[in-house]
Short mmCIF file of C-alpha atoms and ligand atoms in Angstrom, two decimals:
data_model
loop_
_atom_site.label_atom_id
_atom_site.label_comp_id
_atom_site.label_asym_id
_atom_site.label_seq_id
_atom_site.Cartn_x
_atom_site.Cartn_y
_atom_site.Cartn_z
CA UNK E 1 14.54 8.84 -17.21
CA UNK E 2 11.68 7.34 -19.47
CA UNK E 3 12.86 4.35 -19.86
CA UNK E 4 13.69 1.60 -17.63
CA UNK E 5 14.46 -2.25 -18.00
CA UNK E 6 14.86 -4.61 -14.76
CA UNK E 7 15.03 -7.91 -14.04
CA UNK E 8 11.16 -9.22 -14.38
CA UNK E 9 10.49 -8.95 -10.95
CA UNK E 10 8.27 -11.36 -7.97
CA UNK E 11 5.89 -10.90 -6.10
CA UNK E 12 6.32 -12.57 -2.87
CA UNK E 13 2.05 -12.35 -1.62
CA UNK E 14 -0.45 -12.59 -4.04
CA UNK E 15 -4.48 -13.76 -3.80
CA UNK E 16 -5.12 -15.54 -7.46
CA UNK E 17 -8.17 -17.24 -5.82
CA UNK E 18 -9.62 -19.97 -7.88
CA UNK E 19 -11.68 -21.12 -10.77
CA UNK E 20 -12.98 -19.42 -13.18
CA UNK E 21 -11.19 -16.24 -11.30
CA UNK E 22 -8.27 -17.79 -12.68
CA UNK E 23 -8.75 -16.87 -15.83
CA UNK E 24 -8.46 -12.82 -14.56
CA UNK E 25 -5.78 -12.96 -11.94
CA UNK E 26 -3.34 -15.46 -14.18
CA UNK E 27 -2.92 -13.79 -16.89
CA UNK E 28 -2.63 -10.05 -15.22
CA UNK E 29 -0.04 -11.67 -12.77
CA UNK E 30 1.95 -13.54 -15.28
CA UNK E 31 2.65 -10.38 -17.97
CA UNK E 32 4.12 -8.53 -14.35
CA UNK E 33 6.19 -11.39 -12.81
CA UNK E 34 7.94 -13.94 -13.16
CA UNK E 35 7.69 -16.11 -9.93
CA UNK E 36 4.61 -15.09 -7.48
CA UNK E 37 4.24 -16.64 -3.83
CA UNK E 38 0.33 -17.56 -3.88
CA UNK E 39 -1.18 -17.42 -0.71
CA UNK E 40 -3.61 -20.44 0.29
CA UNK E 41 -6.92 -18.82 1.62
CA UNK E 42 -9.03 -20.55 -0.84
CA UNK E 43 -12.23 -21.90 0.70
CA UNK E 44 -11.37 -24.86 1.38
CA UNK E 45 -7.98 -23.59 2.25
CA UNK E 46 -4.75 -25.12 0.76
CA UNK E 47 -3.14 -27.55 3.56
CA UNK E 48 -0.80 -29.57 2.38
CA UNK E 49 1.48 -30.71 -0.54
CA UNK E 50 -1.17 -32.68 -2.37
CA UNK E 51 -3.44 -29.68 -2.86
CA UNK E 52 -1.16 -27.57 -3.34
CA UNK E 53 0.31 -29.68 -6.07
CA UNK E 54 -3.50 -29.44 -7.26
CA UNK E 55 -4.10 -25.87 -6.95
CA UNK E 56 -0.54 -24.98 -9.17
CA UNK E 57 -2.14 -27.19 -11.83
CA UNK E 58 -5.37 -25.38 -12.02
CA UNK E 59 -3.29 -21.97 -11.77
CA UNK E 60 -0.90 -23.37 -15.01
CA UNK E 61 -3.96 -23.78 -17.13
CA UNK E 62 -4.40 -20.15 -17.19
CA UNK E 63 -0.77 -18.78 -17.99
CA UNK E 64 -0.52 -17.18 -21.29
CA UNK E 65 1.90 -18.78 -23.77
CA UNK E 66 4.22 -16.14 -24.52
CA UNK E 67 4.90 -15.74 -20.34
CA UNK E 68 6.38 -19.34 -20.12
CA UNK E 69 8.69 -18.50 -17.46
CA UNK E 70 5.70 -17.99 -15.10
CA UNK E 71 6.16 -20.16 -11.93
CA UNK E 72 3.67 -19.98 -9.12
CA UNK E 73 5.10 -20.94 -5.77
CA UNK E 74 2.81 -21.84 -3.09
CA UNK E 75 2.61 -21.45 0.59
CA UNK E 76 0.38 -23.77 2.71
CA UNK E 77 -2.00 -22.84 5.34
CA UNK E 78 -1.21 -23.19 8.84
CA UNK E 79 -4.34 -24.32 11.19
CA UNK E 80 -4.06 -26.13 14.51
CA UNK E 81 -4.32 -29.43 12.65
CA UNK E 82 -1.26 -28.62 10.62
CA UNK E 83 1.79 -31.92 11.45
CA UNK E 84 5.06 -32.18 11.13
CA UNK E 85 4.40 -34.89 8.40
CA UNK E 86 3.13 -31.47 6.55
CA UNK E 87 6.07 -29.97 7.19
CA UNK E 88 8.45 -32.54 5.97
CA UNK E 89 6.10 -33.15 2.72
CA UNK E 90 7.08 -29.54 1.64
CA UNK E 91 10.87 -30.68 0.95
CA UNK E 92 9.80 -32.95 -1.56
CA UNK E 93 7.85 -30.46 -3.29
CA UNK E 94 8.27 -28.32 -6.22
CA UNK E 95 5.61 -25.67 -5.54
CA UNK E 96 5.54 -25.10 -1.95
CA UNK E 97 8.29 -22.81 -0.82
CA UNK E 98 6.53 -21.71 2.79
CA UNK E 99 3.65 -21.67 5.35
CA UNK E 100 1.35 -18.80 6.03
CA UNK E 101 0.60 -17.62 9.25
CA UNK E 102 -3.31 -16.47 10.44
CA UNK E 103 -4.90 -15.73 13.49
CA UNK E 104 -8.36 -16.87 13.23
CA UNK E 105 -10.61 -14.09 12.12
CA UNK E 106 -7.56 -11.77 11.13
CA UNK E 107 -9.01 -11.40 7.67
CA UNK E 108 -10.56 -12.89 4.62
CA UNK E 109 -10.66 -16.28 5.01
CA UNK E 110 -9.17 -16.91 8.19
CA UNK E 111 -11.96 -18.81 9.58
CA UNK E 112 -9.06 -22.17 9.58
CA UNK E 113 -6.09 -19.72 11.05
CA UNK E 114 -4.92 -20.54 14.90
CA UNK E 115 -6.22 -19.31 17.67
CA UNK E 116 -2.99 -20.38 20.42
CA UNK E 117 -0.04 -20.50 18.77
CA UNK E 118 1.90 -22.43 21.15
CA UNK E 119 0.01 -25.26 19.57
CA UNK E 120 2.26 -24.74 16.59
CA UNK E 121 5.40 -24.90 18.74
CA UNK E 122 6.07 -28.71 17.24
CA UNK E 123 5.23 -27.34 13.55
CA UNK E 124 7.63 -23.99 13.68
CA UNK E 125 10.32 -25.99 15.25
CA UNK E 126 10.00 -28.08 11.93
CA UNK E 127 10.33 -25.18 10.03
CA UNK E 128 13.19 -24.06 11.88
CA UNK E 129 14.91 -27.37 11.43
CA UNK E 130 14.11 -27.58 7.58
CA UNK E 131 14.73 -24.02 6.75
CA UNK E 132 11.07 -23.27 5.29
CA UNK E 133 10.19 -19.73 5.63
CA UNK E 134 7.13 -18.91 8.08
CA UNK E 135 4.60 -15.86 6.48
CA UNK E 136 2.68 -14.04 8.89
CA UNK E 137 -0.41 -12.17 8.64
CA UNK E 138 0.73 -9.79 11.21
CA UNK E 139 -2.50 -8.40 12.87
CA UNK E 140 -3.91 -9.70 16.21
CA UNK E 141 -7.57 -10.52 15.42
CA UNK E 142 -8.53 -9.49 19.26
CA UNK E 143 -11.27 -8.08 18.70
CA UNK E 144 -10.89 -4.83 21.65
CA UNK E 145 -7.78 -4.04 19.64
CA UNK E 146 -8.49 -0.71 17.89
CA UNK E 147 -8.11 -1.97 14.29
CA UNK E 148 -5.46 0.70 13.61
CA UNK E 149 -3.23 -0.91 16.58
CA UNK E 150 -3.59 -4.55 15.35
CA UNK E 151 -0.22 -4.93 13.54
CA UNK E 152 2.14 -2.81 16.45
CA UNK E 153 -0.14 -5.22 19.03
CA UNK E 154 1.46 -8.10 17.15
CA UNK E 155 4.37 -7.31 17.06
CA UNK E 156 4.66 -6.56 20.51
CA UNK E 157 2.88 -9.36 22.05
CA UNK E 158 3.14 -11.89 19.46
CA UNK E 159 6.28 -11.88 16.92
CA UNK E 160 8.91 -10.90 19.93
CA UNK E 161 8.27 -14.08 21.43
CA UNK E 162 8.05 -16.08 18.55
CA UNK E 163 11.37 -14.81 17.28
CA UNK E 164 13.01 -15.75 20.74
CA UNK E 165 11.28 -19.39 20.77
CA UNK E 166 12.76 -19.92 16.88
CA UNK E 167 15.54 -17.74 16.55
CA UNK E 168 16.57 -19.58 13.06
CA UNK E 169 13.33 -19.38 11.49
CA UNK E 170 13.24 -17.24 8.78
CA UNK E 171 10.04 -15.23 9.14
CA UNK E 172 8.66 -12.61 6.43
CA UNK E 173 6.21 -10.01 8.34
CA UNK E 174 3.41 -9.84 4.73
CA UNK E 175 1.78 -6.38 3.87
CA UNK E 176 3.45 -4.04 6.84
CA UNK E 177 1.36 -1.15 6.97
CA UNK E 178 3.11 0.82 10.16
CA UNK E 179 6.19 3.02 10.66
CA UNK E 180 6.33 0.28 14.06
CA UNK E 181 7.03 -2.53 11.80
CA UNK E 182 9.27 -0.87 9.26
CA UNK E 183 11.73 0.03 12.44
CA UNK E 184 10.70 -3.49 14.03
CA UNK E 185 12.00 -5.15 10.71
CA UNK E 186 14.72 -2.54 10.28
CA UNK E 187 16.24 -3.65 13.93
CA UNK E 188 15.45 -7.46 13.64
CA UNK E 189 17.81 -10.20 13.38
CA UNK E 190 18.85 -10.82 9.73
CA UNK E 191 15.85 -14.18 9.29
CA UNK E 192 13.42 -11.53 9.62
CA UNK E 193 12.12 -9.71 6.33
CA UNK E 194 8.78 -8.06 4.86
CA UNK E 195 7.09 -7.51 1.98
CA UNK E 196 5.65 -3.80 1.47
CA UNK E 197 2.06 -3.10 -1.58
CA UNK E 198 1.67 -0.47 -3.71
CA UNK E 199 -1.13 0.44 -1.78
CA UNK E 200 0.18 0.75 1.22
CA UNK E 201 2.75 2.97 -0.58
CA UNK E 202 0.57 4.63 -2.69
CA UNK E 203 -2.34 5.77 -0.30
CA UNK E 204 -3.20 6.80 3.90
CA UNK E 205 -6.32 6.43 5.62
CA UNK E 206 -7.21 9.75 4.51
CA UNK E 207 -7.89 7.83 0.91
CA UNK E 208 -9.82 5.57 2.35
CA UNK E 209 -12.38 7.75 4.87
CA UNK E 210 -11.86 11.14 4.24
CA UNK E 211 -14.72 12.86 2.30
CA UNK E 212 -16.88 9.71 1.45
CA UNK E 213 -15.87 5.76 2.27
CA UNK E 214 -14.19 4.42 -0.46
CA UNK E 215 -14.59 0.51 -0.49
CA UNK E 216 -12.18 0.05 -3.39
CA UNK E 217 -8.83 0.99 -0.79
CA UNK E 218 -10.04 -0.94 2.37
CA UNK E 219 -7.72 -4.06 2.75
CA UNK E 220 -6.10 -5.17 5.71
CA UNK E 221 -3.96 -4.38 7.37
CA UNK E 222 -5.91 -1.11 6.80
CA UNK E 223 -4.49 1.59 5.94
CA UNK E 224 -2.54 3.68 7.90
CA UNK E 225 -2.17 7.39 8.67
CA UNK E 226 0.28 9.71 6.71
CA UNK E 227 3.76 9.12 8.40
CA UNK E 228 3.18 5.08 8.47
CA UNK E 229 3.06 5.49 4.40
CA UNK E 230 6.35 7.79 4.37
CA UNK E 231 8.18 5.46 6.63
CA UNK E 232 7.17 2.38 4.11
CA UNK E 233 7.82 4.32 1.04
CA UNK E 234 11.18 5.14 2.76
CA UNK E 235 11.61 1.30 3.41
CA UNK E 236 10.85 0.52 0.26
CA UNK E 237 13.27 2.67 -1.78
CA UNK E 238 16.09 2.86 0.82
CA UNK E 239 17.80 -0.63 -0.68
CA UNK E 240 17.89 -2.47 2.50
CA UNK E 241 17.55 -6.07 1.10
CA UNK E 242 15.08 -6.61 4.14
CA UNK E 243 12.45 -5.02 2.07
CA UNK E 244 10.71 -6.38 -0.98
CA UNK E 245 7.81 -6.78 -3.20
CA UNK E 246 4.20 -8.34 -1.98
CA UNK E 247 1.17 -6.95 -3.87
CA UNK E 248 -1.41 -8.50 -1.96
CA UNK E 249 -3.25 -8.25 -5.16
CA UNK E 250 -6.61 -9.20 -3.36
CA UNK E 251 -9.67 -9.11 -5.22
CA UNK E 252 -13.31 -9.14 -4.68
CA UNK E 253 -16.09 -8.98 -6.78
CA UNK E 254 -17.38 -5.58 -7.20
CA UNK E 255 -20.63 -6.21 -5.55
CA UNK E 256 -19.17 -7.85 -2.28
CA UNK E 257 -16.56 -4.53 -2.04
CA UNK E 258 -19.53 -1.74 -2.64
CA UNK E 259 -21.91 -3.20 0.10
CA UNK E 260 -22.95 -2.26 3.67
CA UNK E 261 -20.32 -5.07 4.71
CA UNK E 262 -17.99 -5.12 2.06
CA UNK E 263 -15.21 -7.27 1.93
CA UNK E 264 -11.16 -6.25 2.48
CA UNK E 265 -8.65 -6.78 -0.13
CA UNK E 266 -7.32 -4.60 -3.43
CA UNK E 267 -7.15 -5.60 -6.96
CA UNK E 268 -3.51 -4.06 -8.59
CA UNK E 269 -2.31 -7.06 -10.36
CA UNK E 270 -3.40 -5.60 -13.86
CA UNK E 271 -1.05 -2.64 -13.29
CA UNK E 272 1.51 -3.95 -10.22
CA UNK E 273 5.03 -2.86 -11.35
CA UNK E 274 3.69 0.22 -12.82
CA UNK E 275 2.28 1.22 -9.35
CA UNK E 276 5.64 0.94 -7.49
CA UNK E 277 7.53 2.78 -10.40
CA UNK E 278 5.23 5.71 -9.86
CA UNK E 279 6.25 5.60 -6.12
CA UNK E 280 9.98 5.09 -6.66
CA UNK E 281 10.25 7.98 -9.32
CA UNK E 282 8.23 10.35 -7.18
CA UNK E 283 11.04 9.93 -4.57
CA UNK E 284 13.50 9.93 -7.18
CA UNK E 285 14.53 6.08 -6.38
CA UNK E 286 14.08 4.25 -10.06
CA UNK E 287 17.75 2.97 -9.52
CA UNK E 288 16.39 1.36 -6.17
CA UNK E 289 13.54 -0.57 -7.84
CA UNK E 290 15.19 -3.83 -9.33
CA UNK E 291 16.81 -4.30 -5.72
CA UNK E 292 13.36 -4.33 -4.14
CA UNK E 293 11.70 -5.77 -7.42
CA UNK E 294 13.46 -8.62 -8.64
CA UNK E 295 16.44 -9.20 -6.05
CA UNK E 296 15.88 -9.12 -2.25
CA UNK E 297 12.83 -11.10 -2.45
CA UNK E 298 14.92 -13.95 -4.33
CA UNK E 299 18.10 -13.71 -1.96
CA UNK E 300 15.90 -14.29 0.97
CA UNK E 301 13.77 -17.36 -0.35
CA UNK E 302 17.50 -18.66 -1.83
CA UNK E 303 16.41 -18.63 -5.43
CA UNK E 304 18.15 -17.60 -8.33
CA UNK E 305 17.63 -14.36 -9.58
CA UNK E 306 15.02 -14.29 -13.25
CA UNK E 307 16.80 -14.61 -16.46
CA UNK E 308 13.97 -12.70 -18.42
CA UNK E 309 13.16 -8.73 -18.42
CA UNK E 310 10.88 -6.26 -18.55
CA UNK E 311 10.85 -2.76 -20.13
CA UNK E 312 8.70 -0.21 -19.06
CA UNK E 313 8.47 3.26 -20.66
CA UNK E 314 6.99 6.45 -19.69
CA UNK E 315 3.61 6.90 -21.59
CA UNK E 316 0.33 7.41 -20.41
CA UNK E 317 -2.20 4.44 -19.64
CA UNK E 318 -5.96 4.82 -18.42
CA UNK E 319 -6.79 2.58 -15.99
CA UNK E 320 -10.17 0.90 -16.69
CA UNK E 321 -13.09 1.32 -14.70
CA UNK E 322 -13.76 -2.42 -14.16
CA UNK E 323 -12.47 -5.80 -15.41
CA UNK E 324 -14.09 -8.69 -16.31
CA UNK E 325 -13.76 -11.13 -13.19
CA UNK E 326 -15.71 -14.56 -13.30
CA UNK E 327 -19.47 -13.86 -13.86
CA UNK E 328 -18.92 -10.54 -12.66
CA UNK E 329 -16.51 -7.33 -12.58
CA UNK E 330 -13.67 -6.36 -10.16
CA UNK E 331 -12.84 -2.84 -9.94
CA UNK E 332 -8.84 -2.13 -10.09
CA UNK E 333 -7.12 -0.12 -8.06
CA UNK E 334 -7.05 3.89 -9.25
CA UNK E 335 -10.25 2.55 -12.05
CA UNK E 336 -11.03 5.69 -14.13
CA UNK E 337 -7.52 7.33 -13.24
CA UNK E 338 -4.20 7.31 -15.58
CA UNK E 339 -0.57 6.31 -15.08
CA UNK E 340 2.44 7.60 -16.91
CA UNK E 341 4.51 4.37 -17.24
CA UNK E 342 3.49 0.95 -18.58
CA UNK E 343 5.35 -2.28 -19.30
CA UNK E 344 6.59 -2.60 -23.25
CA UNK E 345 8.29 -5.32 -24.07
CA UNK E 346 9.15 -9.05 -22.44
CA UNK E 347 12.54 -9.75 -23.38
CA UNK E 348 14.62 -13.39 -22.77
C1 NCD A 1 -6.86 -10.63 1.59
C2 NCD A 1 -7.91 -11.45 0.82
O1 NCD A 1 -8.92 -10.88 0.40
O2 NCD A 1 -7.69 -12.66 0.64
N1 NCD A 1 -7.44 -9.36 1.96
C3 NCD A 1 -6.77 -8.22 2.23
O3 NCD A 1 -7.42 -7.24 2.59
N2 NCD A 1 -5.48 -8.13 2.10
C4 NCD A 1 -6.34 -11.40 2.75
C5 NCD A 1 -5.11 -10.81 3.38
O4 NCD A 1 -4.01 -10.92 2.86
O5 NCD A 1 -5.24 -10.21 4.46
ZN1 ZN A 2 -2.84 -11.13 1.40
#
């Protein structure tokens, strides 16, 4: 096949950041989806309805006029300060569709996440009540948790619990990264869903550490070993609506990624769908991809499916070495390398 045309998919977890960073992560989002779940880690972090009604202004600016069916949806940030008055807000609100889940310290940005969760009992049971979907950053941020553990750990000694305490809530586990949580998911009541990267599709730890550190595919969760990517990429293209697209596009400038500290998160946005078609054609799955695309991700937030389409044809495209990213560059995941498909045509 060398020619495909789906439903212009979502992406259900995406970092578009702020500012003048808009004017990158907009754009590049908006040409590869039509709806994208924005997540709320801004510094100041988004809260509540008000700034997120804020935030989806500043984001509209920045949406190119022929990709007028762009919609940003926005989930708010959980923190131990977080009320049911929040909560309640949300079903008067356009733009905010859930509430995102981090420990404190988990990752970038999670200096406002929770530290006891039972503090959130009153503001889950909300949830539960009003049907708003909880997102969870699913890594314990213990820090004498061996980093490759942190997402089984949660699982285990977190998100079983949880799921007994709110059996209705309708959870979405963001950016799994193990075979643990692919077969947690696979097993879990029918509330409980997750969104898989190319990333985590596309590359193992091996990518990352193997023959030199490579800055440009650390993220969290981190990247896994060999068989946790096969059991995702099996996930992914097996058409089990429990299963659908997150990017956790996540960029950094380039000079806070190639440092002796350097920041976690991947930039893919410029080149998203065509990342997961090279995946789902190299397992021979291309008839799996508007499912976990454009479909499942809609079904389980209980939004209509997108009226517009995408074509994308086989032909080769070099991936630039760095983009243009406020005052300075970002560097995109596989820079300098090419791709065989790319995105033709928007069609309504
Ligand atoms: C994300 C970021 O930079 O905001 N980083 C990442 O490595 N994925 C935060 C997140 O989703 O964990
Ligand atoms: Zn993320």
């Amino acid at each position: 096949m060398d020619e495909l045309t789906i439903i212009k998919p979502d992406d259900w977890h995406v970092h578009l950041r702020d500012e003048a960073i808009l004017e990158r992560t907009v754009p590049d989002a908006a040409r590869q989806f039509s709806r994208v779940m924005a997540m709320p880690n801004l510094t100041p972090p988004i809260c509540n309805v008000a700034q997120a009604e804020r935030y989806y202004q500043r984001i509209k600016k920045w949406v190119p006029k022929e990709c007028l069916d762009f919609s940003p949806l926005i989930a708010l940030y959980l923190t131990e300060q977080t009320t049911v008055t929040n909560i309640a807000d949300i079903l008067n609100s356009v733009c905010v569709h859930a509430c995102k889940l981090y420990f404190v310290g988990a990752t970038t940005n999670a200096g406002y996440g929770v530290k006891d969760l039972t503090t959130l009992y009153p503001v889950f049971e909300a949830m539960q009540t009003y049907d708003i979907p909880l997102l969870i950053h699913g890594e314990t941020a213990e820090g004498y948790v061996d980093i490759f553990d942190r997402e089984a750990y949660f699982i285990k000694h977190y998100l079983l619990n949880l799921i007994k305490q709110f059996p209705k809530l309708r959870i979405v586990l963001e950016h799994i990264s193990t075979k643990v949580a692919v077969q947690f998911v696979q097993q879990a009541p029918k509330t409980i869903a997750a969104t898989i990267t190319p990333h985590h599709l596309l590359y193992n730890r091996n990518h990352l550490l193997a023959n030199g550190i490579r800055p440009h595919y650390y993220c969290l969760p981190i990247l896994k070993r060999k068989e946790d990517q096969h059991a995702l990429i099996k996930a992914a293209t097996s058409g089990n609506p429990k299963f659908f697209l997150g990017t956790d596009s996540a960029p950094h400038d380039q000079a806070k990624k190639e440092t002796s500290c350097g920041c976690a998160g991947i930039y893919n946005m410029n080149v998203a769908i065509e990342l997961y078609v090279t995946v789902f054609e190299q397992v021979n799955a291309l008839d799996k991809l508007q499912g976990f695309a454009s479909k499942f991700g809609a079904a389980f937030y209980q939004l209509p499916e997108n009226k517009t389409k995408i074509t994308l044809v086989k032909k080769n495209q070099q991936i630039p070495e760095r983009l243009d990213y406020g005052k300075g560059h970002v560097v995109p995941l596989m820079a300098g390398q090419s791709l065989h498909w790319k995105i033709v045509t928007l069609e309504t």
